[in-house]
Amino acid sequence: MVDLHFKYKELIQILEKESLFIPDISIVLGSGLGDFAESVDTIKTISTSDLPNYPKSTIPGHQGKIHFAKYSGKNILLFQGRIHFYEGYSLNQCILPVLIAHQLGSKKILLTNAAGGINVNFKPGDLMLNDSFNSINIKKELTDLIGLGSLDTRNRFIDFPSSLMNEKFRKAALEEDITLQSGVYWFTKGPSYETPAEIKMMAKFGADAVGMSTVHEAVYAAHLGMDVGAISCITNFAAGISPVKLSHNDVTETANLVKATFERLVKRIISIV
Ligand code: HPA
């Protein structure tokens, strides 16, 4: 059994000392979406490499920075770069940004990610509300994390994502006149992309998008009693949906193209949550 609060005690103590405010919202920026951090007023930045036990980021486009920032009078805790299962880290390590946000007093969290579009009505550049998740292939790890592995037994049986957050995300999109798709995000361990056969199966099982993050973070946030919601940037057609070969470069390039729209949506969300 791992007591995460004990494992990260020193790291949390450092951040509590450094912290400038209680965040109104925390945001994890997904692949290619890290530039959002430059569009808000940053008051303080901490490199995760300076924090004891914080896993090193190994992927281009994930900077490993935590920002204390302000926008529209709101206090924002921004994670520029996330920790992935496919980098060889355990779920206990992947959920660290969520644990930090919670320990610093954040009651709300927005998770963002890059994802492959499975729904044939989606195209690269679309934004998709993660209406529901499929994490069937990490159920054991999730059980270890929030069931057996956590000393906190308050919220073992959780309901997520938060319908309140989703409602606000939809409202924000409407107010900004941004089309926000909605669908099921299917988690894969990665790091290899899926095969066309796997995508066909996921489509049959109701998936609209596929990616390598987010679900365990959302589960853990809900377990901690936080309001959690997630938005995907559909960066590519999933394997076999189009003949184009998948690459991480295309993922970051598409995320870059949709940067301005993503920025508008997230800013509006910050204003209204
Ligand atoms: N599959 C898995 N993860 C992803 C994809 C994909 O097609 N695109 C961006 N992240």
mmCIF file of N, CA and C in Angstrom, residues 16 26 36 47 86 93 126 132 157 180 230 263:
data_model
loop_
_atom_site.group_PDB
_atom_site.id
_atom_site.type_symbol
_atom_site.label_atom_id
_atom_site.label_comp_id
_atom_site.label_asym_id
_atom_site.label_seq_id
_atom_site.Cartn_x
_atom_site.Cartn_y
_atom_site.Cartn_z
ATOM 1 N N GLU A 16 3.664 24.236 -1.016
ATOM 2 C CA GLU A 16 2.799 25.004 -0.105
ATOM 3 C C GLU A 16 3.496 26.305 0.307
ATOM 4 N N SER A 26 -7.389 24.527 -11.550
ATOM 5 C CA SER A 26 -6.098 24.007 -12.007
ATOM 6 C C SER A 26 -6.298 23.441 -13.405
ATOM 7 N N PHE A 36 -0.515 27.623 -24.104
ATOM 8 C CA PHE A 36 -1.554 28.379 -23.398
ATOM 9 C C PHE A 36 -0.964 29.149 -22.222
ATOM 10 N N SER A 47 10.078 24.945 -11.883
ATOM 11 C CA SER A 47 10.464 23.813 -12.735
ATOM 12 C C SER A 47 10.264 22.535 -11.950
ATOM 13 N N TYR A 86 3.095 5.717 -20.354
ATOM 14 C CA TYR A 86 4.007 5.100 -21.338
ATOM 15 C C TYR A 86 5.466 5.546 -21.176
ATOM 16 N N GLN A 93 2.474 7.906 -9.902
ATOM 17 C CA GLN A 93 3.291 9.054 -10.315
ATOM 18 C C GLN A 93 2.532 9.940 -11.305
ATOM 19 N N ASP A 126 -10.712 19.686 -34.338
ATOM 20 C CA ASP A 126 -11.929 19.776 -33.512
ATOM 21 C C ASP A 126 -11.566 19.698 -32.024
ATOM 22 N N SER A 132 -17.532 11.044 -21.469
ATOM 23 C CA SER A 132 -17.327 9.868 -20.644
ATOM 24 C C SER A 132 -15.987 9.244 -21.037
ATOM 25 N N PHE A 157 -16.175 5.069 -4.312
ATOM 26 C CA PHE A 157 -17.155 4.823 -5.370
ATOM 27 C C PHE A 157 -17.498 6.166 -5.985
ATOM 28 N N LEU A 180 -18.061 22.653 -29.943
ATOM 29 C CA LEU A 180 -17.440 21.715 -29.016
ATOM 30 C C LEU A 180 -18.093 20.353 -29.225
ATOM 31 N N ALA A 230 -12.780 17.316 -18.784
ATOM 32 C CA ALA A 230 -11.658 17.157 -19.709
ATOM 33 C C ALA A 230 -12.059 17.514 -21.137
ATOM 34 N N GLU A 263 -7.323 28.510 -26.835
ATOM 35 C CA GLU A 263 -7.033 29.579 -25.871
ATOM 36 C C GLU A 263 -8.311 30.328 -25.490
#
